[in-house]
């Protein structure tokens, strides 16, 4: 980079970047502050004289306690975890296989199948949730985790396939040819040679798929009805609001705790996540 | 150990007819080299032998088995690729052991064979390393090692040396030759480097546009090429060609001539060339069969040329010359007193003149 | 050797080896590898799509199949002012947020493309709005927008920008603005990180060469960076347009489509009609009404990708 005077660096770089970071992160700070703020302070109007928005002098864990003891929050966490892991696993297996076939095997209609999968990649959940709710009911999957474990792959598989195709295409095809001459069947060559080399890609796809399924909302909202079946996003939305009354403390505590698994996974695998993200939009 | 027989082999990709009706017998223990310009179908033929490419029509036999429908793993062959194709996630040891593991050899036997191959190739010290920690030459050896541990019936090589630098290439070439002498396994070797072909091959197959041009021992091909293509492809610098006209010589016999050449056709060739009397012919002469003429040379075996470039290589001197309207190269003795723009008389070696039909390009 | 072992094979081993033989054939292996994917996508994408079309042509409600009514549902929503408002909202919402996300995302990407201490850290944190479950972070915004307890109001008041309270989500126009703000907030990191990846593939030598040729920073951006970044930008924008156009969560959480149905998008209105009032068929018609636009975007994207690939 070509550098200028110090003040320019401040004006053009540090100040805008700081503002960006501040604005992007503030809501999370707000979440945290609200979580530990006692109710008495929480419901103090903004124009009240003793309104101290950015910190609290009396932090409390009462909201978290309420959330864990009085609501089904831990059940929701468990549900979400199971559903996210299961649908990620299914999607990875399917996506890796399909990506391998599309990237490395010659067969009729390979091109149109690839395009077809790419198109399903772009189908938003909101286009199909109404007929799908009917189908889920007809298959007697309604209000069970299976409704989500089986439907989440519809938006995860295309993504995984797409990402894995990119990885597989970058691996020289001589490797598996050599393995096949060395005595491996096509399937074994894939399992012993290509998959180990594609591990970073599989990891990226898996992490991205996990966060996507943890994030999913509308299917979970529509397909699940009993409180003990719900996932975190749906449970927090529907069970911590009574009519018009919002329980802001527990709500924010739920939002905070509900974000922790994805945040943890993310923090351990930032690079893989970013690779997945950028790979997902790479044409 | 086995022979490889190829019968009327064809390969079509959608539009390209890459291999056309190839017939070939590769004998047991033979080192057979496929050579030809880029895109001539060498690799495709090799890959069909390996089972990596389906066969459009024809037959391939390894030993006495027709292998057309056998997957590569059942063909009992080993292949060395141009980019080595070492498994990047496995150590050198595991790379070499992979084929044996797939074939369910017991651990002790695997260890013994890998050690043995490592000793032959001098890669004992790297067995625990990953391929990316090796130099090009070392990778090359590992790729060879991976092939020889299996004691396959046939080795297949696809330009295995072309990723090495010039010096290493010569060295590995010698080692490959030694290795073949030691193991005696039938080998099929693809290259587009004619020096490799000449030095390594027991026999050489020259291909062009999917068609086998000639099969034979290296010197046989060099001395008696069947057509202009083979003549021009083998040898460096390549053979000189010039269009000439065949006319009757004054003192009887035949002469070939064009705007710069007037040469007597040696009597033993006159019979074949005679059929072209009064017609066009392509005359070919290798650079090393030209030399600077002396007074004792018969004038009708010499011609005058203008020197355009002088390349002194030490072991010989290459003269780029102009003869009438054709350009030629002559390889003369190192100390030849030639300078740019000199007019020289050059003498041809009458025993090594080649004549080709200008239409069919066949040797006449 | 293999001849003798073949003769000794049991029937069961023989059938196993027949399966193996089939899997050695590329086409069969491809079919086997693609089967689970095709099954799931067929069952839960293709079938629902067909079913959705069928549904939209009937008068089905929850629990009753209904009768064939042809295009009556589409005629009905065509005349529905709320639907028209939702259509308008959706286009407006998509257009405005996309422009902002692209501009801000590009700016942020350019900032992040410099070397500074803690860059990896900043980059990691900046993605948080994108990875944290949308519904959950949207609740934080909803709380910040709360008319009585709003930290935003307090801040603006203290800064002297406002004198009275602002009812962020209660006023129809402001509510739309608020929803857009949250969408932009969530989308900027995605744009920034994707575009940053694109920027990083541009060799710094190109910039140096342009600088030596006398191009000023802005000219360098315009003549070097932007053309090279365009393919990535295109894809990112198209992806994001689809997601935004079909958005549901933000509106559902922030306003529920209110006040007075002023902030509905296709998806939220479809949800309200189908799930809220149980008119499955009409809901299906509403969400299917998104299809032509989505289809168009997908076609553009496919054509564009093909063009880039064949170039
Ligand atoms: N998979 C393929 N699909 C279509 N055409 C192919 C394919 N593989 C090879 N060809 C074509 O077949 C012909 C022969 O190719 P081949 O790879 O055998 O050449 P080669 O003699 O090995 O050349 P080189 O010295 O460059 O390696 C070429 O015209 C090539 O373009
Ligand atoms: Mg080749």
mmCIF file of N, CA and C in Angstrom, chain A residues 26 29-37 41-42 44-57, chain C residues 143-144 149-156 158:
data_model
loop_
_atom_site.group_PDB
_atom_site.id
_atom_site.type_symbol
_atom_site.label_atom_id
_atom_site.label_comp_id
_atom_site.label_asym_id
_atom_site.label_seq_id
_atom_site.Cartn_x
_atom_site.Cartn_y
_atom_site.Cartn_z
ATOM 1 N N UNK A 26 -22.032 -3.495 18.443
ATOM 2 C CA UNK A 26 -22.796 -2.927 19.549
ATOM 3 C C UNK A 26 -23.992 -3.784 19.970
ATOM 4 N N UNK A 29 -23.026 -6.311 22.432
ATOM 5 C CA UNK A 29 -22.739 -5.723 23.727
ATOM 6 C C UNK A 29 -24.058 -5.463 24.458
ATOM 7 N N UNK A 30 -24.988 -4.972 23.701
ATOM 8 C CA UNK A 30 -26.289 -4.641 24.273
ATOM 9 C C UNK A 30 -26.969 -5.887 24.823
ATOM 10 N N UNK A 31 -26.841 -6.951 24.094
ATOM 11 C CA UNK A 31 -27.374 -8.238 24.527
ATOM 12 C C UNK A 31 -26.784 -8.627 25.880
ATOM 13 N N UNK A 32 -25.476 -8.487 25.977
ATOM 14 C CA UNK A 32 -24.788 -8.903 27.199
ATOM 15 C C UNK A 32 -25.211 -8.032 28.368
ATOM 16 N N UNK A 33 -25.217 -6.710 28.126
ATOM 17 C CA UNK A 33 -25.578 -5.801 29.209
ATOM 18 C C UNK A 33 -26.988 -6.090 29.684
ATOM 19 N N UNK A 34 -27.891 -6.287 28.748
ATOM 20 C CA UNK A 34 -29.275 -6.535 29.130
ATOM 21 C C UNK A 34 -29.404 -7.819 29.936
ATOM 22 N N UNK A 35 -28.621 -8.813 29.531
ATOM 23 C CA UNK A 35 -28.703 -10.102 30.210
ATOM 24 C C UNK A 35 -28.394 -9.981 31.700
ATOM 25 N N UNK A 36 -27.422 -9.144 32.025
ATOM 26 C CA UNK A 36 -27.005 -9.086 33.429
ATOM 27 C C UNK A 36 -27.624 -7.896 34.168
ATOM 28 N N UNK A 37 -28.515 -7.200 33.520
ATOM 29 C CA UNK A 37 -29.097 -6.024 34.143
ATOM 30 C C UNK A 37 -30.349 -6.433 34.935
ATOM 31 N N UNK A 41 -33.682 -1.918 36.652
ATOM 32 C CA UNK A 41 -32.976 -0.973 35.789
ATOM 33 C C UNK A 41 -33.444 -1.109 34.348
ATOM 34 N N UNK A 42 -33.835 -2.345 34.015
ATOM 35 C CA UNK A 42 -34.182 -2.651 32.631
ATOM 36 C C UNK A 42 -35.365 -1.811 32.182
ATOM 37 N N UNK A 44 -36.585 1.109 32.886
ATOM 38 C CA UNK A 44 -36.492 2.501 33.289
ATOM 39 C C UNK A 44 -36.464 3.282 31.983
ATOM 40 N N UNK A 45 -37.446 4.155 31.752
ATOM 41 C CA UNK A 45 -37.551 4.828 30.448
ATOM 42 C C UNK A 45 -36.268 5.569 30.091
ATOM 43 N N UNK A 46 -36.031 5.673 28.805
ATOM 44 C CA UNK A 46 -34.765 6.250 28.348
ATOM 45 C C UNK A 46 -34.605 7.690 28.744
ATOM 46 N N UNK A 47 -35.773 8.408 28.983
ATOM 47 C CA UNK A 47 -35.625 9.809 29.358
ATOM 48 C C UNK A 47 -35.650 10.023 30.860
ATOM 49 N N UNK A 48 -35.672 8.886 31.586
ATOM 50 C CA UNK A 48 -35.566 9.018 33.035
ATOM 51 C C UNK A 48 -34.165 9.515 33.378
ATOM 52 N N UNK A 49 -34.057 10.303 34.457
ATOM 53 C CA UNK A 49 -32.768 10.934 34.755
ATOM 54 C C UNK A 49 -31.673 9.927 35.084
ATOM 55 N N UNK A 50 -32.058 8.819 35.727
ATOM 56 C CA UNK A 50 -30.999 7.889 36.134
ATOM 57 C C UNK A 50 -30.836 6.744 35.147
ATOM 58 N N UNK A 51 -31.173 6.975 33.888
ATOM 59 C CA UNK A 51 -31.010 5.953 32.849
ATOM 60 C C UNK A 51 -29.529 5.813 32.504
ATOM 61 N N UNK A 52 -28.977 4.675 32.813
ATOM 62 C CA UNK A 52 -27.551 4.470 32.508
ATOM 63 C C UNK A 52 -27.451 3.318 31.521
ATOM 64 N N UNK A 53 -27.485 3.614 30.252
ATOM 65 C CA UNK A 53 -27.661 2.537 29.283
ATOM 66 C C UNK A 53 -26.472 1.603 29.151
ATOM 67 N N UNK A 54 -25.255 2.096 29.253
ATOM 68 C CA UNK A 54 -24.135 1.306 28.758
ATOM 69 C C UNK A 54 -23.466 0.416 29.793
ATOM 70 N N UNK A 55 -23.925 0.493 30.982
ATOM 71 C CA UNK A 55 -23.361 -0.422 31.976
ATOM 72 C C UNK A 55 -24.375 -0.585 33.084
ATOM 73 N N UNK A 56 -24.081 -1.465 33.986
ATOM 74 C CA UNK A 56 -24.953 -1.598 35.140
ATOM 75 C C UNK A 56 -24.092 -1.745 36.379
ATOM 76 N N UNK A 57 -24.585 -1.156 37.460
ATOM 77 C CA UNK A 57 -23.814 -1.211 38.700
ATOM 78 C C UNK A 57 -24.144 -2.478 39.473
ATOM 79 N N UNK C 143 -35.116 -4.823 20.921
ATOM 80 C CA UNK C 143 -34.991 -4.238 22.264
ATOM 81 C C UNK C 143 -34.379 -2.836 22.164
ATOM 82 N N UNK C 144 -33.452 -2.678 21.261
ATOM 83 C CA UNK C 144 -32.869 -1.349 21.091
ATOM 84 C C UNK C 144 -33.861 -0.377 20.471
ATOM 85 N N UNK C 149 -37.844 2.168 26.147
ATOM 86 C CA UNK C 149 -36.566 1.905 26.803
ATOM 87 C C UNK C 149 -35.392 1.999 25.832
ATOM 88 N N UNK C 150 -35.635 2.669 24.705
ATOM 89 C CA UNK C 150 -34.664 2.606 23.622
ATOM 90 C C UNK C 150 -33.344 3.297 23.933
ATOM 91 N N UNK C 151 -32.287 2.572 23.771
ATOM 92 C CA UNK C 151 -30.966 3.164 23.925
ATOM 93 C C UNK C 151 -30.667 4.090 22.752
ATOM 94 N N UNK C 152 -31.284 3.828 21.627
ATOM 95 C CA UNK C 152 -31.066 4.693 20.464
ATOM 96 C C UNK C 152 -31.632 6.080 20.733
ATOM 97 N N UNK C 153 -32.862 6.083 21.259
ATOM 98 C CA UNK C 153 -33.466 7.370 21.569
ATOM 99 C C UNK C 153 -32.602 8.157 22.552
ATOM 100 N N UNK C 154 -32.153 7.448 23.556
ATOM 101 C CA UNK C 154 -31.351 8.106 24.577
ATOM 102 C C UNK C 154 -30.112 8.721 23.942
ATOM 103 N N UNK C 155 -29.449 7.942 23.083
ATOM 104 C CA UNK C 155 -28.222 8.418 22.453
ATOM 105 C C UNK C 155 -28.488 9.645 21.582
ATOM 106 N N UNK C 156 -29.495 9.508 20.732
ATOM 107 C CA UNK C 156 -29.791 10.633 19.836
ATOM 108 C C UNK C 156 -30.199 11.876 20.639
ATOM 109 N N UNK C 158 -29.260 12.630 23.730
ATOM 110 C CA UNK C 158 -28.080 13.195 24.358
ATOM 111 C C UNK C 158 -27.202 13.915 23.349
#
